[in-house]
Amino acid sequence: MKYTEFGLINKIRNDFLFDDEGIIGIGDDAAVISFFNKNLLITTDALVDGKHFLSEKVDFFLLGYKSLAVNISDIAAMGGKPLFFLLTLGLSDYLDDSQIDMFFYGLKSISKEYCIHLIGGDCVGAKDFFVSITLLGEPFSKPILRRGAKAKENIYVTGSIGDSAFGLSLLLGKEELLLEEKDFFIERHLKPVPRVGWMEKIISMYKISSAIDVSDGLLGDLIHIAEESKCGFELYLDRIPLSKEKIGAKFCEMELNYILQAITGGEDYEIIFTSPDEIDVEKLEKEYKIKVTKIGSMVDEGYNLFFKERMIDFAEIKKVSFTHF
Ligand code: ADP
Ligand code: MG
């Protein structure tokens, strides 16, 4: 197959174009449908053995947890809370019952944590084990779309970026680190924390014009906001929030390199959002333990990256985002 993931999504989007007031379809973290004056958010995501995890290595508890967490993150990016989900399992002969039991244990744990209910699904035979979840939710106020950003607005990101990609490198034995720190990064990769509660608070305090969750990599996902909003951006790489104190001196020496890996690595499940407001990030951190960092601003056009006042050639960054095929 020659299609890239985004090439194919664009083709599908154009082929199935429809225009119906009140319905937002392909192109955002979740679809929005309106009825009886209420908005419903719907999102779906799948994890496939051999592609997104390795069944012979993965902890099935964490797999159950993560398969719902990545969907919750999409609902958080729409400014909403998750409510109900449908689960489809592609079951293969090589699984044993204890693995399935652990999977459900993990799934149950996160559904309790976020008060979400399983309302249906399907079980099918498959060559490779896969999990597909469709999650329904509702916005706290209005749905936040990728397309709402405007030039001159501030760009913010929650939490820290790059931990998950670094955790994956540690898991694959590509990097080494002391045990204690190692666990932090690996957990950030295996057990993402969807930012539902943080977004609820931020939305109640500030005007948020657009948002996306970081699944493919901060840079690629910020480009999605820019494309949908028909804007450009200035991104200050030295402001990207990294878990510096945990990474250690070795990586800080090659800071720019690490930052480039962090913004293209993916699976952070933090939220990038734009706002015309100047957010009091210190107050958010002090009073509500919510971490938010201003990383740039939207402009009329062009994607400009700066590192300590120096402009970084966009072409330097070959691998802009994960491609999932
Ligand atoms: P995310 O990373 O937020 O889950 P994706 O990059 O997977 O989003 O998808 C981008 C948009 O394309 C979403 O609105 C999604 O619903 C849509 N999409 C992806 N695959 C398909 C498909 N096979 N058919 C229709 N829409 C799709
Ligand atoms: Mg998303």
Short mmCIF file of C-alpha atoms and ligand atoms in Angstrom, two decimals:
data_model
loop_
_atom_site.label_atom_id
_atom_site.label_comp_id
_atom_site.label_asym_id
_atom_site.label_seq_id
_atom_site.Cartn_x
_atom_site.Cartn_y
_atom_site.Cartn_z
CA MET A 1 0.00 0.00 0.00
CA LYS A 2 1.31 3.44 -0.96
CA TYR A 3 -1.08 5.59 1.10
CA THR A 4 0.33 7.35 4.14
CA GLU A 5 -1.92 7.53 7.20
CA PHE A 6 -2.77 11.20 6.75
CA GLY A 7 -2.98 10.90 2.94
CA LEU A 8 -5.62 8.23 3.33
CA ILE A 9 -7.53 10.14 6.02
CA ASN A 10 -7.63 13.20 3.72
CA LYS A 11 -8.91 11.08 0.85
CA ILE A 12 -11.65 9.56 3.03
CA ARG A 13 -12.53 13.01 4.34
CA ASN A 14 -12.93 14.41 0.83
CA ASP A 15 -14.80 11.38 -0.49
CA PHE A 16 -17.30 11.44 2.36
CA LEU A 17 -17.63 15.20 2.63
CA PHE A 18 -20.95 16.29 4.04
CA ASP A 19 -22.23 19.51 5.41
CA ASP A 20 -24.72 19.32 8.20
CA GLU A 21 -25.19 22.06 10.74
CA GLY A 22 -24.29 20.90 14.20
CA ILE A 23 -22.24 17.87 13.12
CA ILE A 24 -18.45 17.84 13.15
CA GLY A 25 -17.07 14.76 11.45
CA ILE A 26 -13.63 13.63 10.29
CA GLY A 27 -10.66 15.80 11.22
CA ASP A 28 -10.75 16.34 14.96
CA ASP A 29 -9.89 14.27 18.04
CA ALA A 30 -13.52 13.27 18.28
CA ALA A 31 -16.66 13.77 16.22
CA VAL A 32 -19.39 15.99 17.63
CA ILE A 33 -23.06 15.33 17.03
CA SER A 34 -25.80 17.50 18.43
CA PHE A 35 -29.31 16.55 19.36
CA PHE A 36 -31.89 17.94 21.77
CA ASN A 37 -29.51 20.87 22.32
CA LYS A 38 -26.81 18.57 23.69
CA ASN A 39 -23.44 17.75 22.19
CA LEU A 40 -22.13 14.19 22.12
CA LEU A 41 -18.42 13.47 21.55
CA ILE A 42 -17.45 10.20 19.83
CA THR A 43 -13.94 8.89 19.29
CA THR A 44 -12.34 5.57 18.40
CA ASP A 45 -8.80 4.18 18.57
CA ALA A 46 -7.29 0.75 18.05
CA LEU A 47 -4.13 -0.95 19.34
CA VAL A 48 -2.70 -3.85 17.32
CA ASP A 49 -0.29 -6.57 18.45
CA GLY A 50 3.09 -6.21 16.74
CA LYS A 51 2.41 -2.57 15.85
CA HIS A 52 1.43 -0.71 19.03
CA PHE A 53 2.57 -3.34 21.56
CA LEU A 54 4.21 -6.77 21.63
CA SER A 55 1.95 -9.39 23.23
CA GLU A 56 4.90 -11.52 24.33
CA LYS A 57 6.36 -8.58 26.28
CA VAL A 58 3.46 -6.33 27.28
CA ASP A 59 1.87 -6.30 30.74
CA PHE A 60 -1.78 -7.05 29.91
CA PHE A 61 -3.04 -5.01 32.87
CA LEU A 62 -1.30 -1.94 31.45
CA LEU A 63 -2.51 -2.76 27.96
CA GLY A 64 -6.12 -2.77 29.19
CA TYR A 65 -5.47 0.50 30.98
CA LYS A 66 -3.79 2.20 28.04
CA SER A 67 -6.34 1.12 25.44
CA LEU A 68 -8.99 3.19 27.20
CA ALA A 69 -6.58 5.95 28.32
CA VAL A 70 -5.70 6.91 24.73
CA ASN A 71 -9.40 7.32 23.90
CA ILE A 72 -10.07 9.34 27.06
CA SER A 73 -7.24 11.63 26.01
CA ASP A 74 -9.08 12.43 22.74
CA ILE A 75 -12.21 13.35 24.72
CA ALA A 76 -10.09 15.54 27.04
CA ALA A 77 -8.69 17.28 23.93
CA MET A 78 -12.26 18.18 22.91
CA GLY A 79 -12.79 19.75 26.33
CA GLY A 80 -15.00 16.93 27.53
CA LYS A 81 -15.47 14.11 29.96
CA PRO A 82 -15.79 10.42 28.99
CA LEU A 83 -19.05 8.57 29.68
CA PHE A 84 -19.59 5.23 27.88
CA PHE A 85 -17.55 2.91 25.69
CA LEU A 86 -17.83 -0.01 23.27
CA LEU A 87 -15.07 -2.60 23.10
CA THR A 88 -14.10 -4.79 20.13
CA LEU A 89 -11.54 -7.52 20.69
CA GLY A 90 -9.71 -9.35 17.91
CA LEU A 91 -8.89 -12.62 19.66
CA SER A 92 -6.14 -14.92 18.43
CA ASP A 93 -5.25 -18.50 19.41
CA TYR A 94 -1.90 -17.57 20.96
CA LEU A 95 -3.51 -15.68 23.86
CA ASP A 96 -4.15 -17.44 27.14
CA ASP A 97 -7.03 -16.75 29.50
CA SER A 98 -4.86 -15.24 32.21
CA GLN A 99 -3.72 -12.55 29.74
CA ILE A 100 -7.33 -11.71 28.86
CA ASP A 101 -8.20 -11.61 32.57
CA MET A 102 -5.36 -9.18 33.26
CA PHE A 103 -6.42 -7.06 30.28
CA PHE A 104 -9.91 -6.71 31.75
CA TYR A 105 -8.49 -6.01 35.18
CA GLY A 106 -6.59 -3.02 33.73
CA LEU A 107 -9.58 -1.89 31.71
CA LYS A 108 -11.85 -2.09 34.75
CA SER A 109 -9.36 -0.13 36.82
CA ILE A 110 -9.31 2.88 34.49
CA SER A 111 -13.04 2.75 33.81
CA LYS A 112 -13.66 2.98 37.56
CA GLU A 113 -11.11 5.78 37.92
CA TYR A 114 -12.91 7.92 35.31
CA CYS A 115 -16.46 6.60 36.01
CA ILE A 116 -16.96 5.24 32.49
CA HIS A 117 -19.29 2.36 31.63
CA LEU A 118 -18.81 -0.43 29.08
CA ILE A 119 -22.06 -0.67 27.13
CA GLY A 120 -21.29 -3.16 24.33
CA GLY A 121 -18.83 -4.29 21.70
CA ASP A 122 -17.83 -7.34 19.69
CA CYS A 123 -15.48 -10.34 19.98
CA VAL A 124 -14.02 -11.63 16.71
CA GLY A 125 -11.32 -14.10 15.76
CA ALA A 126 -8.14 -12.49 14.43
CA LYS A 127 -4.67 -13.48 13.26
CA ASP A 128 -3.10 -10.76 15.44
CA PHE A 129 -4.63 -9.72 18.73
CA PHE A 130 -6.14 -6.22 18.61
CA VAL A 131 -8.26 -3.94 20.77
CA SER A 132 -10.57 -1.27 19.37
CA ILE A 133 -12.49 1.09 21.63
CA THR A 134 -15.18 3.61 20.77
CA LEU A 135 -15.71 6.12 23.52
CA LEU A 136 -18.60 8.54 23.99
CA GLY A 137 -18.38 11.67 26.06
CA GLU A 138 -19.79 15.15 26.57
CA PRO A 139 -18.12 18.56 26.58
CA PHE A 140 -17.82 20.46 29.86
CA SER A 141 -19.12 23.52 28.02
CA LYS A 142 -18.61 23.92 24.26
CA PRO A 143 -16.56 21.34 22.29
CA ILE A 144 -13.02 22.63 21.66
CA LEU A 145 -11.99 22.06 18.04
CA ARG A 146 -8.61 21.96 16.31
CA ARG A 147 -9.79 24.66 13.92
CA GLY A 148 -10.40 27.51 16.40
CA ALA A 149 -6.90 29.02 16.75
CA LYS A 150 -6.18 32.58 15.55
CA ALA A 151 -2.98 34.52 14.83
CA LYS A 152 -1.46 36.22 17.91
CA GLU A 153 -2.93 33.70 20.35
CA ASN A 154 -0.70 31.91 22.83
CA ILE A 155 0.17 28.23 22.51
CA TYR A 156 0.30 26.17 25.69
CA VAL A 157 1.00 22.54 26.53
CA THR A 158 0.13 20.58 29.67
CA GLY A 159 2.58 18.42 31.66
CA SER A 160 5.92 17.40 30.17
CA ILE A 161 6.87 16.28 26.67
CA GLY A 162 9.19 13.50 25.54
CA ASP A 163 8.92 11.25 28.61
CA SER A 164 6.97 8.57 26.78
CA ALA A 165 9.30 8.38 23.76
CA PHE A 166 12.28 8.26 26.11
CA GLY A 167 10.53 5.55 28.15
CA LEU A 168 10.07 3.51 24.98
CA SER A 169 13.80 3.87 24.15
CA LEU A 170 14.58 2.63 27.67
CA LEU A 171 12.22 -0.32 27.23
CA LEU A 172 13.85 -1.19 23.92
CA GLY A 173 17.29 -0.93 25.53
CA LYS A 174 18.33 1.98 23.29
CA GLU A 175 19.05 4.25 26.27
CA GLU A 176 20.27 3.62 29.78
CA LEU A 177 19.44 5.34 33.04
CA LEU A 178 19.42 4.69 36.77
CA LEU A 179 16.61 2.38 37.86
CA GLU A 180 14.49 4.92 39.78
CA GLU A 181 14.36 7.43 36.92
CA LYS A 182 13.96 4.64 34.42
CA ASP A 183 10.68 3.55 36.05
CA PHE A 184 9.29 7.09 35.80
CA PHE A 185 9.81 7.25 32.01
CA ILE A 186 8.61 3.70 31.39
CA GLU A 187 5.45 4.38 33.37
CA ARG A 188 4.88 7.56 31.38
CA HIS A 189 4.98 5.39 28.25
CA LEU A 190 2.88 2.50 29.51
CA LYS A 191 0.36 4.29 31.70
CA PRO A 192 -0.55 7.67 30.21
CA VAL A 193 -2.63 10.08 32.29
CA PRO A 194 -5.47 11.62 30.25
CA ARG A 195 -5.81 15.29 31.26
CA VAL A 196 -9.59 15.38 31.77
CA GLY A 197 -9.57 17.05 35.20
CA TRP A 198 -6.90 19.54 34.22
CA MET A 199 -8.81 20.58 31.10
CA GLU A 200 -12.03 20.97 33.08
CA LYS A 201 -10.32 23.45 35.41
CA ILE A 202 -8.47 25.32 32.65
CA ILE A 203 -11.67 25.67 30.58
CA SER A 204 -13.50 27.07 33.61
CA MET A 205 -10.85 29.78 34.06
CA TYR A 206 -9.75 30.78 30.54
CA LYS A 207 -10.96 31.03 26.97
CA ILE A 208 -9.54 28.07 25.03
CA SER A 209 -9.77 28.50 21.26
CA SER A 210 -8.39 25.16 20.01
CA ALA A 211 -6.88 21.95 21.37
CA ILE A 212 -5.42 18.59 20.36
CA ASP A 213 -3.90 15.76 22.35
CA VAL A 214 -0.30 14.80 21.67
CA SER A 215 -0.40 11.30 20.24
CA ASP A 216 1.81 11.59 17.15
CA GLY A 217 4.33 14.11 18.54
CA LEU A 218 4.01 17.72 19.69
CA LEU A 219 5.27 19.20 16.43
CA GLY A 220 3.08 17.11 14.15
CA ASP A 221 0.05 17.66 16.35
CA LEU A 222 0.62 21.42 16.52
CA ILE A 223 0.75 21.36 12.71
CA HIS A 224 -2.73 19.76 12.76
CA ILE A 225 -4.02 22.75 14.78
CA ALA A 226 -2.31 25.17 12.38
CA GLU A 227 -3.62 23.41 9.26
CA GLU A 228 -7.18 23.20 10.56
CA SER A 229 -7.09 26.81 11.78
CA LYS A 230 -5.40 28.05 8.56
CA CYS A 231 -2.63 29.72 10.59
CA GLY A 232 1.07 29.35 11.22
CA PHE A 233 3.01 29.26 14.49
CA GLU A 234 6.19 30.25 16.26
CA LEU A 235 7.41 27.50 18.56
CA TYR A 236 10.13 28.17 21.16
CA LEU A 237 12.01 24.91 21.55
CA ASP A 238 13.86 25.99 24.70
CA ARG A 239 10.47 26.40 26.41
CA ILE A 240 9.29 22.84 25.73
CA PRO A 241 8.67 21.34 29.20
CA LEU A 242 11.04 18.39 29.67
CA SER A 243 11.55 16.22 32.75
CA LYS A 244 15.05 17.69 32.93
CA GLU A 245 15.82 16.88 36.55
CA LYS A 246 15.09 13.22 35.80
CA ILE A 247 16.87 12.94 32.47
CA GLY A 248 20.22 13.92 33.95
CA ALA A 249 23.26 15.80 32.73
CA LYS A 250 24.12 13.40 29.93
CA PHE A 251 21.01 14.31 27.99
CA CYS A 252 20.97 17.98 28.89
CA GLU A 253 24.35 18.35 27.17
CA MET A 254 22.70 17.44 23.92
CA GLU A 255 19.63 19.45 24.79
CA LEU A 256 18.51 20.42 21.28
CA ASN A 257 18.85 16.84 20.12
CA TYR A 258 16.77 15.62 23.04
CA ILE A 259 14.14 18.33 22.44
CA LEU A 260 13.84 17.38 18.77
CA GLN A 261 13.31 13.77 19.79
CA ALA A 262 10.81 14.87 22.43
CA ILE A 263 8.66 16.92 20.01
CA THR A 264 8.60 14.22 17.35
CA GLY A 265 8.41 11.17 19.64
CA GLY A 266 4.69 10.96 20.34
CA GLU A 267 2.38 9.22 22.80
CA ASP A 268 2.68 11.96 25.43
CA TYR A 269 -1.11 12.30 25.74
CA GLU A 270 -0.64 15.85 26.97
CA ILE A 271 -2.86 18.60 25.53
CA ILE A 272 -1.67 21.42 23.26
CA PHE A 273 -4.12 24.32 23.33
CA THR A 274 -4.32 27.91 22.19
CA SER A 275 -5.77 30.85 24.04
CA PRO A 276 -6.13 34.60 23.55
CA ASP A 277 -5.62 34.82 27.33
CA GLU A 278 -2.38 35.15 29.25
CA ILE A 279 -2.59 32.15 31.55
CA ASP A 280 -1.26 32.51 35.08
CA VAL A 281 0.74 29.28 34.97
CA GLU A 282 2.24 29.79 38.43
CA LYS A 283 -1.19 30.12 40.01
CA LEU A 284 -2.41 27.00 38.19
CA GLU A 285 0.57 25.04 39.49
CA LYS A 286 0.46 26.41 43.02
CA GLU A 287 -3.27 26.30 43.66
CA TYR A 288 -4.39 23.37 41.54
CA LYS A 289 -1.20 21.35 40.84
CA ILE A 290 -1.87 21.78 37.12
CA LYS A 291 1.23 22.11 34.98
CA VAL A 292 0.93 24.29 31.88
CA THR A 293 3.73 25.89 29.83
CA LYS A 294 3.55 28.61 27.19
CA ILE A 295 5.55 27.30 24.23
CA GLY A 296 4.83 29.77 21.44
CA SER A 297 2.25 31.77 19.58
CA MET A 298 0.08 31.46 16.50
CA VAL A 299 0.94 33.66 13.51
CA ASP A 300 -0.71 34.29 10.12
CA GLU A 301 1.35 31.71 8.27
CA GLY A 302 4.52 29.59 8.29
CA TYR A 303 5.90 27.13 10.81
CA ASN A 304 8.84 28.75 12.62
CA LEU A 305 10.95 27.03 15.24
CA PHE A 306 13.36 28.91 17.52
CA PHE A 307 15.98 27.60 19.93
CA LYS A 308 17.53 30.25 22.21
CA GLU A 309 16.79 33.08 19.73
CA ARG A 310 18.23 31.03 16.83
CA MET A 311 15.89 29.99 14.06
CA ILE A 312 15.93 26.25 13.38
CA ASP A 313 15.64 25.16 9.78
CA PHE A 314 12.41 23.22 9.53
CA ALA A 315 14.01 20.85 7.03
CA GLU A 316 16.51 19.85 9.75
CA ILE A 317 13.71 17.92 11.35
CA LYS A 318 13.25 15.07 8.94
CA LYS A 319 11.05 12.91 11.05
CA VAL A 320 8.21 15.28 11.89
CA SER A 321 5.82 12.73 13.30
CA PHE A 322 5.19 9.06 13.80
CA THR A 323 3.42 7.47 10.90
CA HIS A 324 1.29 4.59 12.03
CA PHE A 325 1.42 2.34 8.99
P1 ADP B 1 -6.20 10.94 16.80
O1 ADP B 1 -4.70 10.80 16.71
O2 ADP B 1 -6.65 12.15 17.53
O3 ADP B 1 -6.89 9.67 17.30
P2 ADP B 1 -6.24 10.40 14.03
O4 ADP B 1 -4.99 11.02 13.52
O5 ADP B 1 -6.26 8.92 14.28
O6 ADP B 1 -6.72 11.18 15.33
O7 ADP B 1 -7.42 10.72 13.05
C1 ADP B 1 -7.63 12.02 12.57
C2 ADP B 1 -9.07 12.17 12.11
O8 ADP B 1 -9.34 11.25 11.05
C3 ADP B 1 -10.07 11.84 13.19
O9 ADP B 1 -11.15 12.75 13.09
C4 ADP B 1 -10.54 10.43 12.86
O10 ADP B 1 -11.86 10.17 13.30
C5 ADP B 1 -10.45 10.42 11.34
N1 ADP B 1 -10.21 9.07 10.79
C6 ADP B 1 -9.11 8.28 10.97
N2 ADP B 1 -9.23 7.12 10.32
C7 ADP B 1 -10.44 7.15 9.71
C8 ADP B 1 -11.19 6.23 8.89
N3 ADP B 1 -10.69 5.02 8.60
N4 ADP B 1 -12.40 6.61 8.47
C9 ADP B 1 -12.93 7.81 8.79
N5 ADP B 1 -12.29 8.72 9.55
C10 ADP B 1 -11.06 8.40 10.01
MG MG B 2 -6.08 12.91 19.34
#
